[in-house]
Amino acid sequence: MCILIGFIAGMIVIHEVDAKNEKIKTDALKEEIREAKKPVNVYFPKRNIKYGEIPRNSYNPDNFVIEDGFMAYYNENGEKISHVGVDLSYHNNKVDFKKLADSPVEFVMLRCGYRGYTEGGLIEDERFKEYAKAANENNLKLGVYFFTQAITEQEAISEADYVIKLIENYDISYPVAFDIEYVEDEEARTNTAELSREDLSKICIAFCERIKEAGYYPMIYASENWLRRKLDVSMLKEYDLWAPQYLDENDFLYDFTIWQYTDSGNAPGVEGSCDLNVSMVDYAKFVPSLREAIKTNGEIGEYSDNTPNITIQ
């Protein structure tokens, strides 16, 4: 009888030890889960935008200069605030991304895909995966753009979903741009559809909002002529603008954050000519954290130069 009681007591002690160890493991696992889900807070720079009826270009054209073969911009305090970039698609053929990364180029905007002019199919750029992988491996900051032919808001959302799927396995640290522009083909969908300025603006918004929901930073690529004639710019104040203008002096009418200043530039590692860009915002400082903040329900806010003690996580 004593032996049986001792055996039972021993089993109880062993059970308690096992239960205690299991609790320790469970608590540790819960702590790991809590840490993994810890909200990331992100703050992005608040720009001083010159507003009237529309956001206006407030850059001093005299402060744009060519340095080492690339465009740069200095603020009124003599501080360089710009960043050098190129945009690439399969048209650029073979690109040596190591040479590109060793040059003054800091970021690349890759065409990830496009919608067909007539059939309307969604098509991946032939070199997107190759280029994106190489850009990440060589620590170049990476953004993408999609050439649209959407004629409805739902089609724009479908384009955004297509882009989100294409880029999900890459480190995206620059914007996801909606490329909306003229095409010469008279049979192109956007040339045959009867779309008002409001319709086209809503299409832009639909794409950008879907991109934003996924935690990426949307922007719109459009010429000044397209903006003036085809879009209602007052509806698009919330989105950054990528401005193509191939002039030595920038007199672009609207506020912009990236200027595509030539389509016939040269960059190390890129055969032939390519598009060159200058970004007025260092997107890589906040875009990666922005996605984490969206995923973890973190705080998203803006900071200005005089905001104290702001840390971007």
PDB file of C-alpha atoms in Angstrom, residues 121-291:
ATOM      1  CA  GLY A 121      -5.083  41.173 -70.900  1.00  0.00           C
ATOM      2  CA  LEU A 122      -2.805  41.680 -67.892  1.00  0.00           C
ATOM      3  CA  ILE A 123       0.790  40.953 -68.863  1.00  0.00           C
ATOM      4  CA  GLU A 124       3.951  40.708 -66.766  1.00  0.00           C
ATOM      5  CA  ASP A 125       7.017  42.543 -68.046  1.00  0.00           C
ATOM      6  CA  GLU A 126       9.343  39.923 -69.529  1.00  0.00           C
ATOM      7  CA  ARG A 127      12.300  40.952 -67.404  1.00  0.00           C
ATOM      8  CA  PHE A 128      10.549  42.056 -64.206  1.00  0.00           C
ATOM      9  CA  LYS A 129      11.458  39.061 -62.041  1.00  0.00           C
ATOM     10  CA  GLU A 130      15.052  39.049 -63.298  1.00  0.00           C
ATOM     11  CA  TYR A 131      15.452  42.785 -62.721  1.00  0.00           C
ATOM     12  CA  ALA A 132      13.676  42.849 -59.344  1.00  0.00           C
ATOM     13  CA  LYS A 133      15.773  39.983 -57.976  1.00  0.00           C
ATOM     14  CA  ALA A 134      18.990  41.635 -59.177  1.00  0.00           C
ATOM     15  CA  ALA A 135      17.991  45.033 -57.759  1.00  0.00           C
ATOM     16  CA  ASN A 136      17.298  43.511 -54.331  1.00  0.00           C
ATOM     17  CA  GLU A 137      20.512  41.473 -54.392  1.00  0.00           C
ATOM     18  CA  ASN A 138      22.550  44.598 -55.166  1.00  0.00           C
ATOM     19  CA  ASN A 139      20.801  46.719 -52.506  1.00  0.00           C
ATOM     20  CA  LEU A 140      19.255  49.147 -54.959  1.00  0.00           C
ATOM     21  CA  LYS A 141      16.069  50.744 -53.668  1.00  0.00           C
ATOM     22  CA  LEU A 142      13.184  49.366 -55.666  1.00  0.00           C
ATOM     23  CA  GLY A 143       9.853  50.717 -56.872  1.00  0.00           C
ATOM     24  CA  VAL A 144       7.560  49.575 -59.673  1.00  0.00           C
ATOM     25  CA  TYR A 145       5.071  50.913 -62.183  1.00  0.00           C
ATOM     26  CA  PHE A 146       2.173  49.415 -64.112  1.00  0.00           C
ATOM     27  CA  PHE A 147       1.096  50.702 -67.528  1.00  0.00           C
ATOM     28  CA  THR A 148      -2.699  50.888 -67.435  1.00  0.00           C
ATOM     29  CA  GLN A 149      -5.411  50.573 -70.016  1.00  0.00           C
ATOM     30  CA  ALA A 150      -8.180  50.299 -67.460  1.00  0.00           C
ATOM     31  CA  ILE A 151     -11.516  51.749 -68.539  1.00  0.00           C
ATOM     32  CA  THR A 152     -13.428  51.035 -65.317  1.00  0.00           C
ATOM     33  CA  GLU A 153     -12.675  51.332 -61.621  1.00  0.00           C
ATOM     34  CA  GLN A 154     -13.027  47.557 -61.237  1.00  0.00           C
ATOM     35  CA  GLU A 155     -10.409  47.006 -63.949  1.00  0.00           C
ATOM     36  CA  ALA A 156      -8.069  49.377 -62.097  1.00  0.00           C
ATOM     37  CA  ILE A 157      -8.570  47.360 -58.907  1.00  0.00           C
ATOM     38  CA  SER A 158      -7.823  44.168 -60.863  1.00  0.00           C
ATOM     39  CA  GLU A 159      -4.612  45.780 -62.143  1.00  0.00           C
ATOM     40  CA  ALA A 160      -3.643  46.704 -58.583  1.00  0.00           C
ATOM     41  CA  ASP A 161      -4.301  43.160 -57.353  1.00  0.00           C
ATOM     42  CA  TYR A 162      -2.181  41.844 -60.222  1.00  0.00           C
ATOM     43  CA  VAL A 163       0.678  44.167 -59.232  1.00  0.00           C
ATOM     44  CA  ILE A 164       0.420  43.236 -55.545  1.00  0.00           C
ATOM     45  CA  LYS A 165       0.781  39.571 -56.469  1.00  0.00           C
ATOM     46  CA  LEU A 166       3.782  40.286 -58.707  1.00  0.00           C
ATOM     47  CA  ILE A 167       5.715  42.239 -56.081  1.00  0.00           C
ATOM     48  CA  GLU A 168       4.861  40.310 -52.907  1.00  0.00           C
ATOM     49  CA  ASN A 169       8.202  38.447 -52.791  1.00  0.00           C
ATOM     50  CA  TYR A 170      10.436  41.483 -53.325  1.00  0.00           C
ATOM     51  CA  ASP A 171      11.647  44.268 -51.058  1.00  0.00           C
ATOM     52  CA  ILE A 172       9.783  47.342 -52.252  1.00  0.00           C
ATOM     53  CA  SER A 173      11.142  50.581 -50.824  1.00  0.00           C
ATOM     54  CA  TYR A 174       9.889  53.099 -53.404  1.00  0.00           C
ATOM     55  CA  PRO A 175       6.356  53.771 -54.681  1.00  0.00           C
ATOM     56  CA  VAL A 176       4.050  51.624 -56.780  1.00  0.00           C
ATOM     57  CA  ALA A 177       3.141  53.892 -59.688  1.00  0.00           C
ATOM     58  CA  PHE A 178       0.043  53.955 -61.905  1.00  0.00           C
ATOM     59  CA  ASP A 179       1.283  54.853 -65.382  1.00  0.00           C
ATOM     60  CA  ILE A 180      -1.546  56.575 -67.257  1.00  0.00           C
ATOM     61  CA  GLU A 181      -0.688  58.251 -70.552  1.00  0.00           C
ATOM     62  CA  TYR A 182      -1.431  58.701 -74.229  1.00  0.00           C
ATOM     63  CA  VAL A 183      -0.982  55.800 -76.642  1.00  0.00           C
ATOM     64  CA  GLU A 184      -0.675  56.233 -80.391  1.00  0.00           C
ATOM     65  CA  ASP A 185      -2.772  53.207 -81.325  1.00  0.00           C
ATOM     66  CA  GLU A 186      -6.201  54.586 -82.283  1.00  0.00           C
ATOM     67  CA  GLU A 187      -7.787  51.241 -81.407  1.00  0.00           C
ATOM     68  CA  ALA A 188      -6.402  51.277 -77.865  1.00  0.00           C
ATOM     69  CA  ARG A 189      -9.071  50.724 -75.234  1.00  0.00           C
ATOM     70  CA  THR A 190      -8.561  54.125 -73.608  1.00  0.00           C
ATOM     71  CA  ASN A 191      -8.830  55.828 -77.003  1.00  0.00           C
ATOM     72  CA  THR A 192     -12.116  54.179 -77.931  1.00  0.00           C
ATOM     73  CA  ALA A 193     -13.843  54.324 -74.548  1.00  0.00           C
ATOM     74  CA  GLU A 194     -15.784  57.469 -73.737  1.00  0.00           C
ATOM     75  CA  LEU A 195     -14.293  58.411 -70.393  1.00  0.00           C
ATOM     76  CA  SER A 196     -14.696  61.759 -68.681  1.00  0.00           C
ATOM     77  CA  ARG A 197     -12.045  63.454 -66.571  1.00  0.00           C
ATOM     78  CA  GLU A 198     -13.954  62.330 -63.503  1.00  0.00           C
ATOM     79  CA  ASP A 199     -14.091  58.742 -64.794  1.00  0.00           C
ATOM     80  CA  LEU A 200     -10.344  58.633 -65.407  1.00  0.00           C
ATOM     81  CA  SER A 201      -9.605  60.242 -62.038  1.00  0.00           C
ATOM     82  CA  LYS A 202     -11.765  57.650 -60.267  1.00  0.00           C
ATOM     83  CA  ILE A 203      -9.838  54.935 -62.096  1.00  0.00           C
ATOM     84  CA  CYS A 204      -6.577  56.385 -60.733  1.00  0.00           C
ATOM     85  CA  ILE A 205      -8.044  56.539 -57.232  1.00  0.00           C
ATOM     86  CA  ALA A 206      -9.290  52.940 -57.389  1.00  0.00           C
ATOM     87  CA  PHE A 207      -5.811  51.657 -58.245  1.00  0.00           C
ATOM     88  CA  CYS A 208      -4.033  53.821 -55.678  1.00  0.00           C
ATOM     89  CA  GLU A 209      -6.396  52.981 -52.824  1.00  0.00           C
ATOM     90  CA  ARG A 210      -6.060  49.248 -53.450  1.00  0.00           C
ATOM     91  CA  ILE A 211      -2.266  49.581 -53.456  1.00  0.00           C
ATOM     92  CA  LYS A 212      -2.462  51.572 -50.233  1.00  0.00           C
ATOM     93  CA  GLU A 213      -4.660  48.921 -48.583  1.00  0.00           C
ATOM     94  CA  ALA A 214      -1.923  46.363 -49.248  1.00  0.00           C
ATOM     95  CA  GLY A 215       0.610  48.535 -47.418  1.00  0.00           C
ATOM     96  CA  TYR A 216       2.468  49.944 -50.412  1.00  0.00           C
ATOM     97  CA  TYR A 217       2.871  53.619 -51.335  1.00  0.00           C
ATOM     98  CA  PRO A 218       0.944  54.586 -54.501  1.00  0.00           C
ATOM     99  CA  MET A 219       1.767  57.368 -56.927  1.00  0.00           C
ATOM    100  CA  ILE A 220       0.585  58.505 -60.359  1.00  0.00           C
ATOM    101  CA  TYR A 221       2.758  58.861 -63.460  1.00  0.00           C
ATOM    102  CA  ALA A 222       1.262  61.360 -65.897  1.00  0.00           C
ATOM    103  CA  SER A 223       2.403  64.146 -68.180  1.00  0.00           C
ATOM    104  CA  GLU A 224       1.360  67.745 -67.616  1.00  0.00           C
ATOM    105  CA  ASN A 225      -0.717  67.628 -70.786  1.00  0.00           C
ATOM    106  CA  TRP A 226      -2.546  64.485 -69.633  1.00  0.00           C
ATOM    107  CA  LEU A 227      -3.158  65.987 -66.201  1.00  0.00           C
ATOM    108  CA  ARG A 228      -4.553  69.181 -67.684  1.00  0.00           C
ATOM    109  CA  ARG A 229      -6.717  67.623 -70.382  1.00  0.00           C
ATOM    110  CA  LYS A 230      -7.713  64.194 -69.069  1.00  0.00           C
ATOM    111  CA  LEU A 231      -7.748  64.245 -65.256  1.00  0.00           C
ATOM    112  CA  ASP A 232      -9.362  66.266 -62.487  1.00  0.00           C
ATOM    113  CA  VAL A 233      -6.226  67.071 -60.499  1.00  0.00           C
ATOM    114  CA  SER A 234      -8.268  68.389 -57.568  1.00  0.00           C
ATOM    115  CA  MET A 235      -9.505  64.806 -57.029  1.00  0.00           C
ATOM    116  CA  LEU A 236      -5.948  63.456 -56.870  1.00  0.00           C
ATOM    117  CA  LYS A 237      -4.352  65.779 -54.300  1.00  0.00           C
ATOM    118  CA  GLU A 238      -3.678  62.899 -51.933  1.00  0.00           C
ATOM    119  CA  TYR A 239      -1.270  61.088 -54.257  1.00  0.00           C
ATOM    120  CA  ASP A 240       2.336  61.803 -55.137  1.00  0.00           C
ATOM    121  CA  LEU A 241       3.073  62.555 -58.772  1.00  0.00           C
ATOM    122  CA  TRP A 242       5.845  61.215 -60.999  1.00  0.00           C
ATOM    123  CA  ALA A 243       6.351  63.858 -63.664  1.00  0.00           C
ATOM    124  CA  PRO A 244       7.821  63.197 -67.121  1.00  0.00           C
ATOM    125  CA  GLN A 245       9.248  66.381 -68.605  1.00  0.00           C
ATOM    126  CA  TYR A 246      12.274  66.287 -70.886  1.00  0.00           C
ATOM    127  CA  LEU A 247      13.572  69.828 -70.448  1.00  0.00           C
ATOM    128  CA  ASP A 248      16.756  71.254 -68.952  1.00  0.00           C
ATOM    129  CA  GLU A 249      14.687  73.548 -66.720  1.00  0.00           C
ATOM    130  CA  ASN A 250      11.752  72.197 -64.763  1.00  0.00           C
ATOM    131  CA  ASP A 251       8.609  74.301 -65.117  1.00  0.00           C
ATOM    132  CA  PHE A 252       6.148  71.448 -64.562  1.00  0.00           C
ATOM    133  CA  LEU A 253       2.864  72.992 -63.439  1.00  0.00           C
ATOM    134  CA  TYR A 254       1.896  70.559 -60.673  1.00  0.00           C
ATOM    135  CA  ASP A 255       3.511  69.438 -57.441  1.00  0.00           C
ATOM    136  CA  PHE A 256       5.629  66.310 -57.971  1.00  0.00           C
ATOM    137  CA  THR A 257       8.017  64.109 -56.003  1.00  0.00           C
ATOM    138  CA  ILE A 258       9.846  62.328 -58.842  1.00  0.00           C
ATOM    139  CA  TRP A 259      10.926  64.025 -62.052  1.00  0.00           C
ATOM    140  CA  GLN A 260      11.688  61.858 -65.077  1.00  0.00           C
ATOM    141  CA  TYR A 261      13.905  64.429 -66.749  1.00  0.00           C
ATOM    142  CA  THR A 262      15.143  62.548 -69.811  1.00  0.00           C
ATOM    143  CA  ASP A 263      14.328  59.468 -71.859  1.00  0.00           C
ATOM    144  CA  SER A 264      17.755  59.406 -73.496  1.00  0.00           C
ATOM    145  CA  GLY A 265      20.126  59.330 -70.532  1.00  0.00           C
ATOM    146  CA  ASN A 266      22.982  56.968 -69.760  1.00  0.00           C
ATOM    147  CA  ALA A 267      23.724  54.966 -66.635  1.00  0.00           C
ATOM    148  CA  PRO A 268      26.528  52.486 -65.847  1.00  0.00           C
ATOM    149  CA  GLY A 269      25.441  48.912 -66.459  1.00  0.00           C
ATOM    150  CA  VAL A 270      22.588  49.844 -68.798  1.00  0.00           C
ATOM    151  CA  GLU A 271      23.177  49.271 -72.504  1.00  0.00           C
ATOM    152  CA  GLY A 272      22.142  52.197 -74.665  1.00  0.00           C
ATOM    153  CA  SER A 273      19.945  55.008 -73.420  1.00  0.00           C
ATOM    154  CA  CYS A 274      17.497  54.881 -70.524  1.00  0.00           C
ATOM    155  CA  ASP A 275      15.104  57.079 -68.561  1.00  0.00           C
ATOM    156  CA  LEU A 276      16.716  59.049 -65.732  1.00  0.00           C
ATOM    157  CA  ASN A 277      14.892  60.348 -62.674  1.00  0.00           C
ATOM    158  CA  VAL A 278      15.450  62.523 -59.659  1.00  0.00           C
ATOM    159  CA  SER A 279      13.401  61.908 -56.515  1.00  0.00           C
ATOM    160  CA  MET A 280      12.728  64.751 -54.100  1.00  0.00           C
ATOM    161  CA  VAL A 281      11.747  62.310 -51.337  1.00  0.00           C
ATOM    162  CA  ASP A 282      13.798  59.529 -49.763  1.00  0.00           C
ATOM    163  CA  TYR A 283      11.003  56.976 -49.911  1.00  0.00           C
ATOM    164  CA  ALA A 284      13.187  54.167 -48.621  1.00  0.00           C
ATOM    165  CA  LYS A 285      13.195  55.816 -45.192  1.00  0.00           C
ATOM    166  CA  PHE A 286       9.538  55.004 -44.616  1.00  0.00           C
ATOM    167  CA  VAL A 287       7.984  52.843 -47.348  1.00  0.00           C
ATOM    168  CA  PRO A 288       9.141  49.443 -45.952  1.00  0.00           C
ATOM    169  CA  SER A 289       7.944  50.376 -42.453  1.00  0.00           C
ATOM    170  CA  LEU A 290       4.671  51.626 -43.875  1.00  0.00           C
ATOM    171  CA  ARG A 291       3.763  48.131 -45.048  1.00  0.00           C
TER     172      ARG A 291
END
